[in-house]
mmCIF file of C-alpha atoms in Angstrom:
data_model
loop_
_atom_site.group_PDB
_atom_site.id
_atom_site.type_symbol
_atom_site.label_atom_id
_atom_site.label_comp_id
_atom_site.label_asym_id
_atom_site.label_seq_id
_atom_site.Cartn_x
_atom_site.Cartn_y
_atom_site.Cartn_z
ATOM 1 C CA GLY A 15 15.811 -9.237 -3.750
ATOM 2 C CA TYR A 16 14.835 -8.864 -0.163
ATOM 3 C CA VAL A 17 11.823 -6.600 -0.605
ATOM 4 C CA LYS A 18 8.811 -8.530 -1.850
ATOM 5 C CA LEU A 19 6.131 -5.874 -1.389
ATOM 6 C CA VAL A 20 5.996 -2.201 -0.418
ATOM 7 C CA VAL A 21 2.701 -1.246 1.218
ATOM 8 C CA SER A 22 2.136 2.494 0.926
ATOM 9 C CA GLN A 23 -0.419 5.023 2.088
ATOM 10 C CA ASN A 24 1.249 7.754 0.008
ATOM 11 C CA VAL A 25 -0.593 8.937 -3.101
ATOM 12 C CA ASP A 26 2.286 10.834 -4.726
ATOM 13 C CA GLY A 27 3.470 8.093 -7.098
ATOM 14 C CA LEU A 28 7.086 8.341 -5.906
ATOM 15 C CA HIS A 29 7.453 4.593 -5.362
ATOM 16 C CA LEU A 30 6.767 3.896 -9.043
ATOM 17 C CA ARG A 31 8.917 6.839 -10.155
ATOM 18 C CA SER A 32 11.794 5.376 -8.112
ATOM 19 C CA GLY A 33 11.731 2.299 -10.327
ATOM 20 C CA LEU A 34 9.856 -0.018 -7.964
ATOM 21 C CA PRO A 35 7.930 -2.495 -10.136
ATOM 22 C CA ARG A 36 4.123 -2.118 -9.988
ATOM 23 C CA GLN A 37 3.751 -5.752 -8.927
ATOM 24 C CA ALA A 38 5.897 -5.011 -5.836
ATOM 25 C CA LEU A 39 3.624 -2.176 -4.643
ATOM 26 C CA ALA A 40 0.284 -2.109 -2.827
ATOM 27 C CA GLU A 41 -1.097 1.447 -2.766
ATOM 28 C CA LEU A 42 -3.743 1.528 -0.047
ATOM 29 C CA HIS A 43 -4.854 5.119 -0.607
ATOM 30 C CA GLY A 44 -4.361 5.211 -4.359
ATOM 31 C CA ASN A 45 -2.165 7.265 -6.665
ATOM 32 C CA ILE A 46 -2.871 10.733 -8.055
ATOM 33 C CA PHE A 47 -1.074 9.823 -11.305
ATOM 34 C CA MET A 48 -2.988 6.579 -11.934
ATOM 35 C CA GLU A 49 -6.119 5.894 -13.952
ATOM 36 C CA LYS A 50 -7.754 2.496 -14.301
ATOM 37 C CA CYS A 51 -10.228 1.264 -16.890
ATOM 38 C CA GLU A 52 -13.543 0.342 -15.319
ATOM 39 C CA LYS A 53 -14.093 -2.387 -17.967
ATOM 40 C CA CYS A 54 -10.783 -4.181 -18.566
ATOM 41 C CA GLY A 55 -8.760 -3.035 -15.529
ATOM 42 C CA LYS A 56 -5.801 -1.663 -17.511
ATOM 43 C CA GLU A 57 -3.824 0.865 -15.486
ATOM 44 C CA TYR A 58 -2.346 4.067 -16.898
ATOM 45 C CA PHE A 59 0.477 5.755 -14.958
ATOM 46 C CA ARG A 60 0.491 9.391 -16.094
ATOM 47 C CA GLU A 61 3.035 12.207 -15.907
ATOM 48 C CA PHE A 62 0.277 14.487 -14.571
ATOM 49 C CA ASP A 63 -2.202 14.500 -11.693
ATOM 50 C CA VAL A 64 -5.274 12.871 -13.259
ATOM 51 C CA GLY A 65 -7.616 14.890 -11.031
ATOM 52 C CA GLY A 66 -10.661 13.628 -9.232
ATOM 53 C CA MET A 67 -11.201 11.559 -6.141
ATOM 54 C CA SER A 68 -13.246 8.575 -5.043
ATOM 55 C CA PHE A 69 -12.872 6.490 -8.240
ATOM 56 C CA GLN A 70 -14.744 8.881 -10.528
ATOM 57 C CA PRO A 71 -14.444 9.120 -14.336
ATOM 58 C CA THR A 72 -11.576 11.360 -15.461
ATOM 59 C CA GLY A 73 -13.025 12.078 -18.903
ATOM 60 C CA ARG A 74 -10.460 9.897 -20.693
ATOM 61 C CA MET A 75 -11.142 6.530 -22.304
ATOM 62 C CA CYS A 76 -9.266 3.218 -22.352
ATOM 63 C CA GLU A 77 -6.945 2.775 -25.319
ATOM 64 C CA VAL A 78 -7.204 -1.037 -25.402
ATOM 65 C CA ALA A 79 -8.635 -2.240 -28.720
ATOM 66 C CA ARG A 80 -12.348 -3.081 -28.513
ATOM 67 C CA CYS A 81 -12.579 -1.890 -24.884
ATOM 68 C CA GLY A 82 -13.173 1.854 -24.816
ATOM 69 C CA GLY A 83 -14.068 1.807 -21.112
ATOM 70 C CA ARG A 84 -14.062 4.942 -19.002
ATOM 71 C CA LEU A 85 -10.908 5.663 -17.016
ATOM 72 C CA LEU A 86 -11.372 6.271 -13.298
ATOM 73 C CA ASP A 87 -9.115 8.141 -10.887
ATOM 74 C CA GLN A 88 -7.477 5.945 -8.251
ATOM 75 C CA ILE A 89 -7.644 8.154 -5.144
ATOM 76 C CA LEU A 90 -9.477 7.194 -1.974
ATOM 77 C CA ASP A 91 -11.751 9.672 -0.272
ATOM 78 C CA TRP A 92 -12.211 9.448 3.516
ATOM 79 C CA GLU A 93 -15.466 7.513 3.255
ATOM 80 C CA ASP A 94 -14.107 5.018 0.686
ATOM 81 C CA ALA A 95 -13.077 1.538 1.795
ATOM 82 C CA LEU A 96 -9.502 0.509 1.086
ATOM 83 C CA PRO A 97 -9.195 -1.234 -2.298
ATOM 84 C CA GLU A 98 -9.770 -4.908 -1.535
ATOM 85 C CA ASP A 99 -7.179 -6.162 -4.036
ATOM 86 C CA GLN A 100 -4.442 -3.954 -2.555
ATOM 87 C CA LEU A 101 -5.378 -4.747 1.055
ATOM 88 C CA CYS A 102 -5.521 -8.509 0.401
ATOM 89 C CA ARG A 103 -2.105 -8.449 -1.310
ATOM 90 C CA ALA A 104 -0.648 -6.645 1.692
ATOM 91 C CA GLU A 105 -2.237 -9.037 4.190
ATOM 92 C CA ASP A 106 -1.164 -12.147 2.265
ATOM 93 C CA GLU A 107 2.436 -10.992 1.930
ATOM 94 C CA LEU A 108 2.742 -9.853 5.541
ATOM 95 C CA ARG A 109 1.424 -13.166 6.885
ATOM 96 C CA THR A 110 4.512 -14.869 5.430
ATOM 97 C CA ALA A 111 7.036 -12.038 5.831
ATOM 98 C CA ASP A 112 10.145 -12.476 7.944
ATOM 99 C CA VAL A 113 10.353 -8.723 8.567
ATOM 100 C CA SER A 114 7.934 -5.822 8.326
ATOM 101 C CA MET A 115 9.580 -2.407 8.146
ATOM 102 C CA CYS A 116 7.454 0.616 9.024
ATOM 103 C CA LEU A 117 9.039 3.748 7.589
ATOM 104 C CA GLY A 118 7.743 7.239 8.330
ATOM 105 C CA THR A 119 4.298 6.369 9.639
ATOM 106 C CA SER A 120 2.497 7.103 12.887
ATOM 107 C CA LEU A 121 0.810 3.661 12.769
ATOM 108 C CA ARG A 122 -2.397 5.218 14.091
ATOM 109 C CA ILE A 123 -4.978 4.825 11.282
ATOM 110 C CA LYS A 124 -6.675 1.430 11.036
ATOM 111 C CA PRO A 125 -6.736 -0.944 9.278
ATOM 112 C CA ALA A 126 -3.359 -0.030 7.747
ATOM 113 C CA SER A 127 -1.765 0.452 11.173
ATOM 114 C CA ASP A 128 -2.390 -3.201 12.046
ATOM 115 C CA LEU A 129 -0.902 -4.651 8.851
ATOM 116 C CA PRO A 130 2.737 -4.794 10.091
ATOM 117 C CA LEU A 131 1.622 -6.918 13.055
ATOM 118 C CA LEU A 132 0.677 -9.730 10.648
ATOM 119 C CA ALA A 133 4.390 -10.511 10.275
ATOM 120 C CA LEU A 134 4.503 -11.343 13.996
ATOM 121 C CA ARG A 135 3.258 -14.914 14.244
ATOM 122 C CA LYS A 136 3.197 -17.457 17.045
ATOM 123 C CA ASP A 137 4.756 -20.819 16.320
ATOM 124 C CA LYS A 138 2.031 -23.363 17.125
ATOM 125 C CA ALA A 139 4.529 -25.910 18.438
ATOM 126 C CA THR A 140 6.626 -23.640 20.668
ATOM 127 C CA GLY A 141 4.277 -20.713 21.280
ATOM 128 C CA LYS A 142 7.166 -18.376 20.458
ATOM 129 C CA GLU A 143 6.641 -15.360 18.259
ATOM 130 C CA SER A 144 8.396 -15.388 14.904
ATOM 131 C CA GLY A 145 8.808 -12.559 12.455
ATOM 132 C CA THR A 146 10.245 -9.147 13.192
ATOM 133 C CA MET A 147 8.847 -5.642 13.069
ATOM 134 C CA VAL A 148 11.114 -2.608 12.602
ATOM 135 C CA ILE A 149 9.843 0.952 13.070
ATOM 136 C CA CYS A 150 11.713 3.996 11.719
ATOM 137 C CA ASN A 151 9.815 7.176 12.561
ATOM 138 C CA LEU A 152 10.342 10.624 14.053
ATOM 139 C CA GLN A 153 7.892 10.109 16.919
ATOM 140 C CA SER A 154 6.811 7.117 18.968
ATOM 141 C CA THR A 155 3.940 4.945 17.726
ATOM 142 C CA PRO A 156 1.316 2.773 19.440
ATOM 143 C CA LYS A 157 3.097 -0.301 18.040
ATOM 144 C CA ASP A 158 6.576 0.502 19.443
ATOM 145 C CA ARG A 159 6.395 -2.118 22.194
ATOM 146 C CA ARG A 160 5.983 -4.875 19.570
ATOM 147 C CA ALA A 161 8.944 -3.729 17.459
ATOM 148 C CA ALA A 162 12.286 -5.514 17.712
ATOM 149 C CA ILE A 163 14.042 -2.389 16.427
ATOM 150 C CA LYS A 164 12.966 1.252 16.769
ATOM 151 C CA ALA A 165 14.950 3.996 15.043
ATOM 152 C CA ARG A 166 14.324 7.676 15.749
ATOM 153 C CA THR A 167 15.898 10.633 13.992
ATOM 154 C CA SER A 168 15.658 14.356 14.434
#
C-alpha cells in the first residue's frame, strides 16, 4: 500500500476501529480505549473507555502468563511528554516519506506540528527540496506556504 504510517493526535481509537493495523499507527496523544502492561508492554484495545489519564493504573492486570503486571491507561495529560516510541516512529518514517498528508489539523501545537516538515528534504547534491507536503483543512495553517497542495472545504 501507499500509506506506511498514520500519525494521529486523536485519542478516540477510530483509526484502529477502521481496520488500520496497529503497526501502521503512531498515536501521539494516546488512546482512550488502550491499556498497556507496565511490565511486559502488552497492549489491550478495549471496547470501552478505560478511564484515567497520564499513564496511571486502571485497576486491571495483565493476562499474560507469569506477568501479572498492572495495566496503565494510555492518555497524555497536558504536562506529559509525547511517548518517545511513538514520536520516534513518526520522525523516522517522515524522514524517508515521499509525501506527508496533513488532514484536519491546525498544525499549531509543537512538536507534532513540525513532523510533516520532515518529509521536505534538501538534496545535498542539487540543493533542491524533495518530498511533498499536502494540507487538507478547513482553515489556513502556519505551514501552508510549505505545502505543495492545500485543499479547503466548507
